[in-house]
Short mmCIF file of C-alpha atoms in Angstrom, two decimals:
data_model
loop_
_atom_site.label_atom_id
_atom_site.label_comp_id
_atom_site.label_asym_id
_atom_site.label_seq_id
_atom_site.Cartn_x
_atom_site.Cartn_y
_atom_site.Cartn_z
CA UNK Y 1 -10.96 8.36 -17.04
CA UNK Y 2 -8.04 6.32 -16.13
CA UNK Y 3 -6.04 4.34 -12.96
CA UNK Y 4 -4.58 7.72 -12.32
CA UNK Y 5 -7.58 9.96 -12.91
CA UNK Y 6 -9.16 7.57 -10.31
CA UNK Y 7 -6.22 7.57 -7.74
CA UNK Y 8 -6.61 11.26 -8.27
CA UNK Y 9 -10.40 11.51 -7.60
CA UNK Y 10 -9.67 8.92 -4.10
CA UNK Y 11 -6.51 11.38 -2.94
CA UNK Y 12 -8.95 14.11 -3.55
CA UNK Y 13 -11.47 12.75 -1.31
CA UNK Y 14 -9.19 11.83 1.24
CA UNK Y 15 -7.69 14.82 1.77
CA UNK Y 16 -10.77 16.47 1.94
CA UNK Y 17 -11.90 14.99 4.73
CA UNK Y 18 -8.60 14.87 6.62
CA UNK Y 19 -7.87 11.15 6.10
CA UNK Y 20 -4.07 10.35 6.04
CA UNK Y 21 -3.44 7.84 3.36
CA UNK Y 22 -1.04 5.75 0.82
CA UNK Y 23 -1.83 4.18 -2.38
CA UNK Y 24 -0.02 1.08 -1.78
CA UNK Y 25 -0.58 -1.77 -4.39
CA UNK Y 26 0.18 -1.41 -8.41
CA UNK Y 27 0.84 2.00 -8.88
CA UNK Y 28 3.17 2.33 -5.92
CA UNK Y 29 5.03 -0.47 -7.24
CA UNK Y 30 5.22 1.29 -10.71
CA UNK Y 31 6.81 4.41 -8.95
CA UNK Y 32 9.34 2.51 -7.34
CA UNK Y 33 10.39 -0.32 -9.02
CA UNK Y 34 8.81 -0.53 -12.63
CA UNK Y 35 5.58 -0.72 -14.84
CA UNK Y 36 3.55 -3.17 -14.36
CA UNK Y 37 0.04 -3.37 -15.24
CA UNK Y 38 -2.23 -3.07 -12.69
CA UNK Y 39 -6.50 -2.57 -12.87
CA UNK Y 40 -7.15 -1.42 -9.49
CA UNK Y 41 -6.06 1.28 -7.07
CA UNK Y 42 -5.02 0.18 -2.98
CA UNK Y 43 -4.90 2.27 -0.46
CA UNK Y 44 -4.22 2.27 3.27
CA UNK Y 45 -5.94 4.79 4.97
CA UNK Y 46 -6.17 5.62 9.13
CA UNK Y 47 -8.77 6.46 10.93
CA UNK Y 48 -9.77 7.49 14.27
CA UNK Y 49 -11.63 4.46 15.98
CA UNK Y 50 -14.45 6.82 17.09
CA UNK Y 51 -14.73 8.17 13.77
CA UNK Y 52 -14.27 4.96 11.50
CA UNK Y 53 -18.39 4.83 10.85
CA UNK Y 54 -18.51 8.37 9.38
CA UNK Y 55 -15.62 7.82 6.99
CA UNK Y 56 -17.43 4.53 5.72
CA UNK Y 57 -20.45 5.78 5.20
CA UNK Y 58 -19.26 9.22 3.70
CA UNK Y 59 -16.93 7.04 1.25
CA UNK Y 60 -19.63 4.92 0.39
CA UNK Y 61 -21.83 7.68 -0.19
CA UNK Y 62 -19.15 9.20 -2.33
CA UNK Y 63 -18.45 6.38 -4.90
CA UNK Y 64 -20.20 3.72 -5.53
CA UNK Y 65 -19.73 0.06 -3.34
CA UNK Y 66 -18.69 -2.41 -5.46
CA UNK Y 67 -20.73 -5.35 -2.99
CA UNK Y 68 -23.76 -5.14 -1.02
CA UNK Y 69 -23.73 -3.68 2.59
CA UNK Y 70 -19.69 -2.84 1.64
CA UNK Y 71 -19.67 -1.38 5.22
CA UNK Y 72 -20.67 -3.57 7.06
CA UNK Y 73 -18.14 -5.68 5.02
CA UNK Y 74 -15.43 -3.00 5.91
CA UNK Y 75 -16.32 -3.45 9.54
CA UNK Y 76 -15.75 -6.73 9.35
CA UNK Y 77 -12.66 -7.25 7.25
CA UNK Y 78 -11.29 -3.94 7.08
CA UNK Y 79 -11.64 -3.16 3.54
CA UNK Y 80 -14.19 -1.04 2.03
CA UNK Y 81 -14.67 -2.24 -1.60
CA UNK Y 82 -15.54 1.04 -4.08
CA UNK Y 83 -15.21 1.94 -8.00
CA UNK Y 84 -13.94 5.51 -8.70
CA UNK Y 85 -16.59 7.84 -11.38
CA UNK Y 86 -15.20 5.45 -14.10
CA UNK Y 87 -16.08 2.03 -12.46
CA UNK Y 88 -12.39 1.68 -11.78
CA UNK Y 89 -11.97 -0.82 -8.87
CA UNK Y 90 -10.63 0.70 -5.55
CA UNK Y 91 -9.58 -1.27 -2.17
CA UNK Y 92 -9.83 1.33 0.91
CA UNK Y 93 -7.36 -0.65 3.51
CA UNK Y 94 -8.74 0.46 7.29
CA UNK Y 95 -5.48 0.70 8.57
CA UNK Y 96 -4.56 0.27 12.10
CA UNK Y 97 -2.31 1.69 15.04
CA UNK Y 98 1.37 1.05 15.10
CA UNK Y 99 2.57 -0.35 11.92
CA UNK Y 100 0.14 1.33 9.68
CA UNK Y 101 0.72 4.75 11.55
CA UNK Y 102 4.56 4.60 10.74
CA UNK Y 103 4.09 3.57 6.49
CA UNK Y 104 1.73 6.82 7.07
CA UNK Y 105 4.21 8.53 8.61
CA UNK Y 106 7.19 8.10 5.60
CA UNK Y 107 4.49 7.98 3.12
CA UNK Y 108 6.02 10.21 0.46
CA UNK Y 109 4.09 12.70 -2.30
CA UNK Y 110 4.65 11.81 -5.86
CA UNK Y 111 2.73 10.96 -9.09
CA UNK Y 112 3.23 8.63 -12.19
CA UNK Y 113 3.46 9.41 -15.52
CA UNK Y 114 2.80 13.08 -14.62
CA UNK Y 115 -0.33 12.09 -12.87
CA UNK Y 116 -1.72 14.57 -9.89
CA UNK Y 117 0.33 14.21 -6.91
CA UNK Y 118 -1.14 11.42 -4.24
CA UNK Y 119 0.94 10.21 -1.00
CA UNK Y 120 2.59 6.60 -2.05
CA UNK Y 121 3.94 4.37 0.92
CA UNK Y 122 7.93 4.53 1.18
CA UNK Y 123 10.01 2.23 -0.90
CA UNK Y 124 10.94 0.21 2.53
CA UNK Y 125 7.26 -0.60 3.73
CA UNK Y 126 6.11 -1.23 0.33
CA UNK Y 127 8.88 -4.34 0.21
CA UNK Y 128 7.68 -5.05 4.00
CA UNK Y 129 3.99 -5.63 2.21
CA UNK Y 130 5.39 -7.73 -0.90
CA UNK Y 131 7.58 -9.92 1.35
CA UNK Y 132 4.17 -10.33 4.24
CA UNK Y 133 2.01 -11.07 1.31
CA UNK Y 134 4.19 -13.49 -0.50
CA UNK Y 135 2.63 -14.59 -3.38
CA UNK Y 136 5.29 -14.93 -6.58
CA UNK Y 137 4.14 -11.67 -8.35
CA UNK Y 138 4.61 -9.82 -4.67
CA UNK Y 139 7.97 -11.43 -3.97
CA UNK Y 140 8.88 -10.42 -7.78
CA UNK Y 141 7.43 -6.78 -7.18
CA UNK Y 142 9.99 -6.46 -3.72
CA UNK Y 143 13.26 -7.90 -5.87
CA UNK Y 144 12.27 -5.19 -8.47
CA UNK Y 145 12.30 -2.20 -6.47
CA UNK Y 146 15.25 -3.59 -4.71
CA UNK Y 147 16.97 -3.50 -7.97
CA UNK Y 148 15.84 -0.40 -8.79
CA UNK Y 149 15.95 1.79 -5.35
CA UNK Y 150 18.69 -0.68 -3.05
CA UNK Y 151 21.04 2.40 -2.97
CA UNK Y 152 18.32 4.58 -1.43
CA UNK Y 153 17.24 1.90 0.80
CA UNK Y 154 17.15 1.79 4.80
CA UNK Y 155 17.47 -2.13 4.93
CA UNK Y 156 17.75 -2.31 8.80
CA UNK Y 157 14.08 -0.92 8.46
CA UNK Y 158 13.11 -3.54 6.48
CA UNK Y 159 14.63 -6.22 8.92
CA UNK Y 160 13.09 -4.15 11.59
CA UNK Y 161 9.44 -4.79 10.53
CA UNK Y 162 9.94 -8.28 9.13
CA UNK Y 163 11.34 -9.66 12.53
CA UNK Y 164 8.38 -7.76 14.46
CA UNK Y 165 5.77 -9.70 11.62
CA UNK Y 166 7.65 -13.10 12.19
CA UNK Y 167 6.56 -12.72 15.44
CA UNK Y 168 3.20 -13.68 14.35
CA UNK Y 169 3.95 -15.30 10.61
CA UNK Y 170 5.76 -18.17 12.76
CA UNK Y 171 5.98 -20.50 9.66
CA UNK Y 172 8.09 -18.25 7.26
CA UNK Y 173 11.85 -16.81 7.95
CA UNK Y 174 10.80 -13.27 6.41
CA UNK Y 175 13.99 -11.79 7.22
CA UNK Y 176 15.55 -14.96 5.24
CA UNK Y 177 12.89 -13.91 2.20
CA UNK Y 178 14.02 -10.26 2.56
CA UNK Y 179 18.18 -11.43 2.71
CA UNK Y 180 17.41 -13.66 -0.30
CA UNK Y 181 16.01 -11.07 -2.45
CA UNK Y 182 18.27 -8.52 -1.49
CA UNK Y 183 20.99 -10.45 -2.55
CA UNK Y 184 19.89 -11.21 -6.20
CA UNK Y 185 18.87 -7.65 -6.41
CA UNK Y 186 22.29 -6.56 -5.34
CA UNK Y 187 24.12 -8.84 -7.73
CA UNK Y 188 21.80 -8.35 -10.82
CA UNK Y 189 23.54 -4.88 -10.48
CA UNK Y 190 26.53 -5.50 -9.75
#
């Protein structure tokens, strides 16, 4: 089994039981900007408040925890940590209202390297998650796909989200970040 046979067997799952999702770490970046290697699938998934206990258990049921008591974990830090069939690492991201509910929303189906079709968060959030996480590799990842996608990009959206996160992220300029990197992108094809 591989990354994609397990992203398969997790959209599988998911759509099963009705859960709207988007893989959102490695293999998203791979579909829009460009391989990388990557050893673990992340997804954002939302769920119903009332029914958030079900779909923790029923996951956890379903493949196997990679910690002890992973959902009581997952209440607590809004992760459930699982390993596909293979052993092949999986972060579940509880997702919340607002935000969350619009990357859902423009979540778009696709696959890599011919893989079974999953939903993949939207070029736009995905750079909205690289520039919010900012570690180098992440800030790499967003100048990447900006290269790749900028002339199929909705930057105001970006901006959008970035000036509603520096709301809370007081000590970065994200917008600044986002400007910055869209400005090397832009004239690394120019």
């Amino acid at each position: 089994m591989s990354l994609l046979d397990a992203v398969a067997e997790l959209a599988e799952f998911l759509e099963a039981e009705g859960i709207p999702y988007a893989v959102i770490g490695g293999l998203a970046v791979q579909y829009w900007g460009e391989s990388r290697t990557t050893r673990d699938v992340d997804i954002v998934v939302l769920v119903p408040p009332d029914k958030t206990d079900r779909f923790l258990e029923r996951a956890a049921g379903r493949f196997h925890p990679r910690i002890a008591d992973a959902v009581s974990f997952a209440k607590q830090n809004r992760v459930l940590l699982l390993e596909a069939s293979d052993g092949t690492p999986a972060d579940i991201a509880l997702g919340i209202p607002g935000y969350e509910e619009e990357v859902l929303r423009r979540a778009v189906t696709g696959s890599v390297n011919g893989s079974r079709p999953f939903k993949i968060i939207s070029a736009e959030d995905l750079i909205v998650h690289k520039i919010l996480a900012g570690r180098p590799r992440d800030l790499e990842d967003a100048e990447r796909i900006l290269v790749r996608q900028c002339q199929h990009l909705d930057p105001d959206y970006v901006r959008k989200w970035l000036e509603a996160f520096a709301q809370i992220m007081e000590d970065r300029d994200l917008t600044g970040e986002f400007d910055c990197i869209l400005s090397k992108a832009e004239a690394e094809q120019a």
